[in-house]
Short mmCIF file of C-alpha atoms and ligand atoms in Angstrom, two decimals:
data_model
loop_
_atom_site.label_atom_id
_atom_site.label_comp_id
_atom_site.label_asym_id
_atom_site.label_seq_id
_atom_site.Cartn_x
_atom_site.Cartn_y
_atom_site.Cartn_z
CA MET A 270 26.56 -30.54 -17.33
CA MET A 271 26.22 -29.61 -13.69
CA TRP A 272 27.79 -26.22 -14.26
CA ILE A 273 24.93 -25.14 -16.57
CA PHE A 274 22.45 -25.98 -13.84
CA VAL A 275 24.42 -23.96 -11.28
CA ALA A 276 24.71 -21.02 -13.66
CA CYS A 277 20.95 -21.00 -14.18
CA ILE A 278 20.30 -20.83 -10.45
CA GLY A 279 22.73 -17.93 -10.27
CA LEU A 280 20.70 -16.10 -12.89
CA ALA A 281 17.39 -16.36 -11.00
CA ALA A 282 16.21 -12.76 -10.67
CA ALA A 283 16.60 -11.57 -7.10
CA ALA A 284 13.75 -9.40 -5.85
CA LEU A 285 11.57 -8.83 -2.82
CA PRO A 286 10.10 -12.15 -1.57
CA ASP A 287 7.00 -13.16 -3.59
CA ASP A 288 4.76 -12.81 -0.55
CA TYR A 289 6.06 -9.39 0.51
CA PRO A 290 3.09 -6.99 0.42
CA VAL A 291 3.57 -4.35 -2.30
CA ARG A 292 1.58 -1.99 -4.44
CA VAL A 293 2.59 -0.71 -7.83
CA MET A 294 4.00 2.77 -8.20
CA ARG A 295 5.44 4.60 -11.18
CA GLY A 296 9.23 4.67 -11.25
CA VAL A 297 11.93 6.24 -13.39
CA ARG A 298 11.85 3.42 -15.95
CA GLY A 299 8.39 1.93 -15.60
CA ASN A 300 6.54 0.50 -12.64
CA VAL A 301 8.26 -0.38 -9.36
CA PRO A 302 6.71 -2.52 -6.58
CA MET A 303 6.39 -0.24 -3.53
CA PRO A 304 6.60 -2.20 -0.25
CA MET A 305 3.44 -1.77 1.84
CA ILE A 306 5.58 -1.86 5.01
CA GLY A 307 9.05 -0.74 6.00
CA ILE A 308 10.90 -0.01 9.22
CA GLY A 309 11.12 3.67 10.22
CA THR A 310 14.34 5.15 11.65
CA TRP A 311 13.62 8.81 12.48
CA GLN A 312 15.42 9.97 15.68
CA TYR A 313 17.66 6.90 15.72
CA ASN A 314 21.43 7.42 15.82
CA ASN A 315 23.77 5.27 13.72
CA SER A 316 24.14 2.47 16.25
CA LEU A 317 20.43 2.19 17.08
CA ALA A 318 19.57 2.38 13.36
CA GLU A 319 22.05 -0.41 12.62
CA ASP A 320 20.68 -2.65 15.39
CA THR A 321 17.07 -1.93 14.46
CA VAL A 322 17.48 -2.52 10.74
CA SER A 323 19.49 -5.70 11.38
CA THR A 324 16.81 -7.08 13.68
CA ALA A 325 13.99 -6.04 11.35
CA PHE A 326 15.61 -7.58 8.28
CA LYS A 327 16.28 -10.83 10.15
CA MET A 328 12.56 -11.14 10.86
CA GLY A 329 11.55 -10.42 7.27
CA TYR A 330 11.37 -6.66 6.77
CA ARG A 331 12.84 -5.75 3.39
CA HIS A 332 12.30 -1.98 3.38
CA VAL A 333 13.93 0.75 5.45
CA ASP A 334 12.94 4.42 5.55
CA THR A 335 15.72 6.88 6.38
CA ALA A 336 16.78 10.43 5.44
CA LEU A 337 19.95 12.44 5.09
CA GLY A 338 18.56 14.62 7.87
CA TYR A 339 18.28 11.68 10.29
CA GLY A 340 22.06 11.40 10.45
CA ASN A 341 21.91 7.59 10.49
CA HIS A 342 22.71 6.61 6.90
CA MET A 343 25.98 4.99 7.97
CA GLY A 344 24.26 2.77 10.54
CA VAL A 345 21.54 1.81 8.07
CA GLY A 346 24.20 1.04 5.45
CA GLU A 347 26.15 -1.13 7.90
CA ALA A 348 23.04 -3.19 8.62
CA LEU A 349 22.27 -3.61 4.91
CA GLY A 350 25.85 -4.60 4.16
CA LYS A 351 25.86 -7.24 6.92
CA SER A 352 22.37 -8.56 6.08
CA GLY A 353 23.70 -11.20 3.69
CA LEU A 354 21.02 -10.19 1.21
CA GLN A 355 21.62 -9.27 -2.41
CA ARG A 356 20.94 -5.64 -3.23
CA GLU A 357 17.83 -6.45 -5.31
CA GLU A 358 16.25 -8.28 -2.38
CA TYR A 359 15.57 -5.16 -0.31
CA PHE A 360 14.19 -1.65 -0.78
CA VAL A 361 15.75 1.56 0.54
CA THR A 362 13.94 4.89 0.83
CA THR A 363 15.82 8.03 1.77
CA LYS A 364 15.26 11.78 1.54
CA ILE A 365 17.21 14.92 0.79
CA PRO A 366 16.28 18.27 2.30
CA GLY A 367 13.91 20.63 0.51
CA GLY A 368 14.94 24.10 -0.66
CA LEU A 369 18.13 22.97 -2.41
CA ASN A 370 19.31 24.43 -5.72
CA ALA A 371 20.56 22.14 -8.50
CA THR A 372 24.12 22.04 -7.14
CA GLY A 373 22.96 21.41 -3.59
CA THR A 374 20.61 18.66 -4.79
CA LEU A 375 23.40 16.81 -6.55
CA GLN A 376 25.63 17.15 -3.48
CA ALA A 377 22.89 15.79 -1.20
CA VAL A 378 22.04 12.75 -3.30
CA THR A 379 25.73 11.95 -3.84
CA ARG A 380 26.43 12.21 -0.13
CA SER A 381 23.40 10.00 0.62
CA LEU A 382 24.62 7.15 -1.58
CA ARG A 383 28.14 7.46 -0.20
CA GLU A 384 26.94 7.34 3.43
CA LEU A 385 24.62 4.41 2.74
CA GLY A 386 27.35 2.58 0.82
CA LEU A 387 24.93 1.94 -2.06
CA ASP A 388 25.11 2.41 -5.84
CA TYR A 389 21.44 3.39 -5.95
CA VAL A 390 18.39 3.78 -3.74
CA ASP A 391 14.98 2.44 -4.61
CA LEU A 392 13.16 5.62 -3.68
CA MET A 393 14.58 9.14 -3.17
CA LEU A 394 12.24 11.76 -1.74
CA ILE A 395 12.43 15.51 -1.34
CA HIS A 396 11.78 15.79 2.39
CA TYR A 397 9.82 19.06 2.49
CA PRO A 398 8.37 21.68 0.09
CA ALA A 399 11.03 24.20 1.21
CA SER A 400 14.00 24.30 3.57
CA TRP A 401 12.95 23.49 7.15
CA THR A 402 13.04 27.23 7.82
CA GLY A 403 10.73 28.03 4.90
CA GLU A 404 13.27 29.10 2.30
CA GLY A 405 11.99 28.19 -1.14
CA GLY A 406 8.90 28.51 -3.30
CA PRO A 407 7.55 27.36 -6.67
CA ASP A 408 10.73 28.14 -8.64
CA ALA A 409 12.98 26.54 -6.04
CA ARG A 410 10.80 23.41 -5.96
CA LYS A 411 10.98 23.09 -9.75
CA GLU A 412 14.78 23.50 -9.77
CA GLU A 413 15.26 20.82 -7.11
CA TRP A 414 12.84 18.40 -8.81
CA LEU A 415 14.48 18.74 -12.22
CA ALA A 416 17.94 18.21 -10.71
CA LEU A 417 16.61 15.10 -8.96
CA GLU A 418 15.14 13.82 -12.23
CA GLU A 419 18.45 14.23 -14.04
CA TRP A 420 20.32 12.33 -11.33
CA ALA A 421 17.68 9.59 -11.17
CA MET A 422 17.81 9.09 -14.94
CA SER A 423 21.53 8.45 -14.66
CA GLY A 424 20.75 5.50 -12.35
CA GLY A 425 20.75 6.94 -8.82
CA ALA A 426 17.16 5.97 -7.94
CA ARG A 427 14.49 3.58 -9.24
CA ALA A 428 11.76 6.03 -8.25
CA ILE A 429 11.57 9.62 -6.99
CA GLY A 430 8.95 11.39 -4.96
CA VAL A 431 8.17 13.97 -2.31
CA SER A 432 7.17 14.29 1.34
CA HIS A 433 4.99 16.84 3.19
CA TYR A 434 3.75 18.14 -0.20
CA CYS A 435 0.22 19.49 -0.61
CA LYS A 436 -1.67 19.77 -3.87
CA SER A 437 -0.31 23.20 -4.83
CA HIS A 438 3.31 22.10 -4.20
CA ILE A 439 2.75 19.06 -6.39
CA GLU A 440 1.15 21.20 -9.12
CA ASP A 441 4.36 23.25 -9.25
CA LEU A 442 6.31 20.08 -10.02
CA LEU A 443 3.76 18.74 -12.51
CA SER A 444 4.16 21.92 -14.57
CA VAL A 445 7.77 20.92 -15.37
CA ALA A 446 8.13 17.22 -14.50
CA THR A 447 9.21 14.75 -17.17
CA LEU A 448 9.28 11.77 -14.77
CA PRO A 449 6.45 10.51 -12.54
CA ILE A 450 6.16 11.72 -8.94
CA SER A 451 5.96 8.22 -7.47
CA ILE A 452 4.77 8.94 -3.94
CA ASN A 453 3.98 11.63 -1.40
CA GLN A 454 4.94 10.64 2.16
CA VAL A 455 2.77 12.51 4.68
CA GLU A 456 1.65 12.23 8.28
CA TYR A 457 -1.49 10.11 8.37
CA HIS A 458 -2.97 7.95 11.11
CA VAL A 459 -6.18 7.18 12.98
CA GLY A 460 -7.43 10.45 14.47
CA MET A 461 -6.86 12.50 11.31
CA GLY A 462 -10.19 11.65 9.72
CA PRO A 463 -10.78 10.73 6.09
CA SER A 464 -7.71 11.39 3.98
CA ALA A 465 -9.58 13.86 1.79
CA ASP A 466 -10.10 16.07 4.81
CA ASN A 467 -6.91 16.21 6.85
CA VAL A 468 -3.90 18.49 7.22
CA ASN A 469 -2.23 16.83 4.23
CA ASP A 470 -5.43 16.71 2.22
CA ASP A 471 -6.18 15.76 -1.34
CA ARG A 472 -5.27 12.10 -1.21
CA ASP A 473 -7.96 11.41 -3.82
CA TRP A 474 -6.51 14.05 -6.13
CA MET A 475 -2.97 12.67 -5.62
CA GLU A 476 -4.07 9.14 -6.38
CA SER A 477 -5.92 10.45 -9.46
CA GLN A 478 -2.55 11.79 -10.62
CA GLY A 479 -0.99 8.36 -10.09
CA ILE A 480 0.87 9.48 -6.96
CA VAL A 481 0.90 6.92 -4.13
CA TYR A 482 -0.10 8.38 -0.74
CA GLN A 483 2.19 6.93 1.97
CA SER A 484 1.73 7.31 5.74
CA PHE A 485 4.47 8.42 8.11
CA SER A 486 4.04 8.35 11.90
CA PRO A 487 1.30 5.70 11.44
CA LEU A 488 1.21 5.17 15.22
CA CYS A 489 1.32 8.88 15.98
CA GLY A 490 4.80 8.57 17.50
CA PRO A 491 5.44 12.34 17.78
CA CYS A 492 1.89 13.23 18.83
CA ALA A 493 0.95 14.94 22.08
CA ASP A 494 -0.33 11.62 23.43
CA PRO A 495 1.89 9.00 21.79
CA MET A 496 0.05 6.15 23.58
CA GLU A 497 -3.43 6.77 22.17
CA LEU A 498 -2.94 4.40 19.21
CA ILE A 499 -1.00 1.92 21.37
CA THR A 500 -3.11 1.43 24.50
CA GLY A 501 -6.05 3.75 23.73
CA GLU A 502 -9.61 2.53 24.18
CA VAL A 503 -10.85 2.82 20.58
CA VAL A 504 -8.11 0.79 18.93
CA THR A 505 -7.86 -1.68 21.82
CA GLU A 506 -11.57 -2.51 21.82
CA ILE A 507 -11.78 -2.87 18.06
CA GLY A 508 -8.83 -5.26 18.21
CA MET A 509 -10.37 -7.62 20.79
CA PRO A 510 -12.67 -9.72 18.57
CA HIS A 511 -9.81 -10.05 16.08
CA GLU A 512 -7.29 -10.92 18.82
CA LYS A 513 -5.16 -8.03 17.61
CA SER A 514 -3.47 -5.23 19.55
CA GLY A 515 -4.28 -1.51 19.38
CA PRO A 516 -1.26 -0.71 17.19
CA GLN A 517 -2.20 -3.55 14.82
CA VAL A 518 -5.67 -2.04 14.44
CA ALA A 519 -4.21 1.43 13.80
CA LEU A 520 -1.86 0.01 11.15
CA ARG A 521 -4.51 -2.24 9.57
CA TRP A 522 -6.80 0.79 9.14
CA LEU A 523 -4.08 2.22 6.84
CA THR A 524 -3.08 -0.93 4.95
CA GLN A 525 -6.73 -1.85 4.36
CA GLN A 526 -6.96 1.47 2.47
CA ASN A 527 -3.91 0.42 0.41
CA ILE A 528 -1.74 3.05 2.13
CA PRO A 529 1.90 1.98 2.61
CA ILE A 530 3.25 2.35 6.17
CA ILE A 531 6.66 2.71 7.87
CA PRO A 532 6.11 2.13 11.59
CA LYS A 533 9.19 2.62 13.76
CA SER A 534 10.11 0.30 16.62
CA SER A 535 13.31 -0.93 18.18
CA ASN A 536 11.44 -3.61 20.14
CA PRO A 537 11.54 -6.97 18.28
CA LYS A 538 8.10 -8.00 19.58
CA HIS A 539 6.59 -4.75 18.34
CA MET A 540 8.38 -5.04 14.99
CA ALA A 541 6.99 -8.53 14.47
CA SER A 542 3.44 -7.65 15.44
CA ASN A 543 3.53 -4.54 13.24
CA MET A 544 4.09 -6.80 10.23
CA ASP A 545 0.92 -8.78 10.99
CA VAL A 546 -1.42 -6.26 9.40
CA PHE A 547 -2.15 -7.79 6.00
CA ASP A 548 -4.04 -11.09 6.06
CA TRP A 549 -7.02 -10.16 8.20
CA ASP A 550 -9.72 -7.49 7.80
CA LEU A 551 -11.46 -4.89 9.89
CA THR A 552 -15.21 -4.72 9.20
CA ASP A 553 -16.68 -1.74 7.35
CA VAL A 554 -18.22 -0.55 10.62
CA GLU A 555 -14.86 -0.78 12.41
CA MET A 556 -13.15 1.06 9.55
CA LYS A 557 -15.75 3.82 9.77
CA THR A 558 -15.42 4.10 13.55
CA LEU A 559 -11.66 4.55 13.15
CA THR A 560 -12.12 7.09 10.35
CA ASP A 561 -14.61 9.03 12.47
CA THR A 562 -12.29 9.09 15.49
CA ALA A 563 -11.21 12.69 16.05
CA THR A 564 -8.10 12.02 18.16
CA PRO A 565 -5.12 11.79 18.37
CA ALA A 566 -4.62 15.04 16.51
CA SER A 567 -1.84 15.44 13.95
CA ALA A 568 1.58 16.28 15.35
CA GLU A 569 1.90 18.92 12.64
CA ASN A 570 -0.04 21.93 13.83
CA GLY A 571 -1.92 23.21 10.81
CA GLY A 572 -0.21 20.89 8.35
CA ASP A 573 1.97 21.65 5.36
CA CYS A 574 -0.40 23.32 2.92
CA THR A 575 0.78 26.87 3.59
CA VAL A 576 4.51 26.11 3.38
CA ALA A 577 6.39 28.39 0.97
CA LEU A 578 3.57 29.07 -1.46
CA GLU A 579 5.50 32.11 -2.68
CA GLU A 580 9.21 32.42 -3.29
CA ALA A 581 10.86 33.25 0.05
CA LYS A 582 14.49 33.78 1.00
CA LEU A 583 16.00 33.84 4.46
CA VAL A 584 16.92 37.32 5.64
N1 NAP B 1803 8.86 12.40 5.93
C1 NAP B 1803 8.93 12.85 7.17
O1 NAP B 1803 9.17 14.03 7.39
C2 NAP B 1803 8.73 11.91 8.31
C3 NAP B 1803 8.28 12.42 9.53
C4 NAP B 1803 8.06 11.52 10.59
C5 NAP B 1803 8.30 10.17 10.41
N2 NAP B 1803 8.76 9.70 9.20
C6 NAP B 1803 9.07 8.27 9.00
O2 NAP B 1803 8.00 7.47 9.55
C7 NAP B 1803 8.54 6.60 10.53
C8 NAP B 1803 7.51 6.26 11.60
O3 NAP B 1803 7.06 7.43 12.25
P1 NAP B 1803 7.50 7.84 13.74
O4 NAP B 1803 8.90 7.40 13.96
O5 NAP B 1803 7.19 9.27 13.87
O6 NAP B 1803 6.55 7.09 14.74
P2 NAP B 1803 5.51 5.87 14.74
O7 NAP B 1803 5.99 4.78 13.88
O8 NAP B 1803 4.18 6.45 14.50
O9 NAP B 1803 5.59 5.46 16.27
C9 NAP B 1803 6.80 5.02 16.83
C10 NAP B 1803 6.59 4.77 18.31
O10 NAP B 1803 5.63 3.75 18.51
C11 NAP B 1803 6.15 2.73 19.35
N3 NAP B 1803 5.65 1.46 18.83
C12 NAP B 1803 5.81 0.98 17.58
N4 NAP B 1803 5.19 -0.20 17.42
C13 NAP B 1803 4.63 -0.50 18.62
C14 NAP B 1803 3.87 -1.59 19.10
N5 NAP B 1803 3.54 -2.63 18.28
N6 NAP B 1803 3.48 -1.58 20.40
C15 NAP B 1803 3.80 -0.54 21.20
N7 NAP B 1803 4.50 0.52 20.80
C16 NAP B 1803 4.93 0.55 19.52
C17 NAP B 1803 7.64 2.83 19.26
O11 NAP B 1803 8.25 2.45 20.46
P3 NAP B 1803 9.11 1.07 20.60
O12 NAP B 1803 10.42 1.32 19.91
O13 NAP B 1803 9.23 0.90 22.06
O14 NAP B 1803 8.32 -0.02 19.93
C18 NAP B 1803 7.85 4.31 19.00
O15 NAP B 1803 7.94 5.01 20.21
C19 NAP B 1803 9.76 7.37 11.05
O16 NAP B 1803 10.61 6.59 11.83
C20 NAP B 1803 10.35 7.86 9.74
O17 NAP B 1803 11.05 6.82 9.09
C21 NAP B 1803 8.96 10.56 8.15
C1 NAG B 1804 22.58 5.96 20.39
O1 NAG B 1804 21.27 5.91 20.95
C2 NAG B 1804 21.15 4.92 21.97
C3 NAG B 1804 19.69 4.83 22.35
O2 NAG B 1804 19.14 6.10 22.56
C4 NAG B 1804 22.05 5.28 23.15
O3 NAG B 1804 21.97 4.31 24.16
C5 NAG B 1804 23.50 5.35 22.64
O4 NAG B 1804 24.34 5.80 23.66
C6 NAG B 1804 23.60 6.30 21.45
N1 NAG B 1804 24.92 6.17 20.87
C7 NAG B 1804 25.68 7.22 20.60
C8 NAG B 1804 27.02 6.92 20.01
O5 NAG B 1804 25.33 8.37 20.82
C1 NAG B 1805 23.38 26.75 -4.34
O1 NAG B 1805 23.24 26.60 -2.95
C2 NAG B 1805 24.48 26.58 -2.26
C3 NAG B 1805 24.18 26.33 -0.82
O2 NAG B 1805 23.53 25.11 -0.69
C4 NAG B 1805 25.20 27.90 -2.45
O3 NAG B 1805 26.46 27.83 -1.81
C5 NAG B 1805 25.39 28.18 -3.93
O4 NAG B 1805 25.91 29.47 -4.10
C6 NAG B 1805 24.05 28.06 -4.65
N1 NAG B 1805 24.29 28.15 -6.10
C7 NAG B 1805 23.62 28.97 -6.86
C8 NAG B 1805 23.94 28.90 -8.32
O5 NAG B 1805 22.78 29.76 -6.43
#
């Protein structure tokens, strides 16, 4: 009866590894485990994205963050295809541009899956509350969200969410949404203060609505001084008694607040150390020192809260 035994093994549900850090978020059909860490790919071309994702997945990463606008879906898809993993064993986040009408939304999600070579993504985000040039507004946001919902319900994504949205943008969606807004991905790192009081404010309100607050640029990659959270004095000194590096302190400050992170690195040593931010703790005093640190400033001058509050068209 050996074949029954083999068949049973084949049926074992594939998923993220049991010890992969996750937090629960609301998906299209019930809760979905949201990985607390993934590898970022912004500014990487196809070949660098492929190499980076391959290396990261070999060392245990199971989540990649990409976007249609990054132009590297094909490289990411190549790495996933060659990973040897089953589809259920890893998590893919991507994003479509903001400011799209229903037709444009469907085209963008369809193109994303085709480029990635996937039947579905785990998380599809709307990248921005309007087009990058500010075209959009409340009605446009509602149209794009509802088109995304319809596509997701047909099986395209396990969860859908937004990025760069402030409270008023989210309220526009909540007035029409029939599916949960799973997450809001925003810039957040040491130097931006408490999350209730930064350029992408209202974390507490978002969490009260069941929306997970996720950090992008957790190491302040695009900031004026991109080394402040790498070799800067505050993070370096706090790390010493823990035998951790500055970047590990900056990342731990986020994960200790239950904020999922997507640090980007193409250096295998950095990738590995960036994953070591879960089974040790900063003290309350250290957490407060990091929260009270006023630099590095956000890379987004003024933040997103004034983006396309009214309907605006390009002229
Ligand atoms: N939704 C959005 O609009 C949006 C916007 C920005 C970013 N994101 C997402 O968030 C991801 C991360 O943000 P980011 O790319 O802006 O930058 P980041 O992750 O804050 O910082 C990346 C920089 O830090 C360096 N680094 C990483 N780990 C390090 C370590 N342990 N030691 C020393 N240096 C280290 C990297 O260089 P090395 O390669 O040399 O390690 C790289 O230059 C993006 O890639 C993207 O997926 C989303
Ligand atoms: C992709 O980026 C890498 C690193 O910046 C560079 O060396 C390589 O030439 C680029 N490849 C292409 C095809 O542009
Ligand atoms: C939707 O947007 C596209 C451009 O993305 C445009 O060509 C098309 O005319 C728009 N459709 C409607 C119904 O406005």
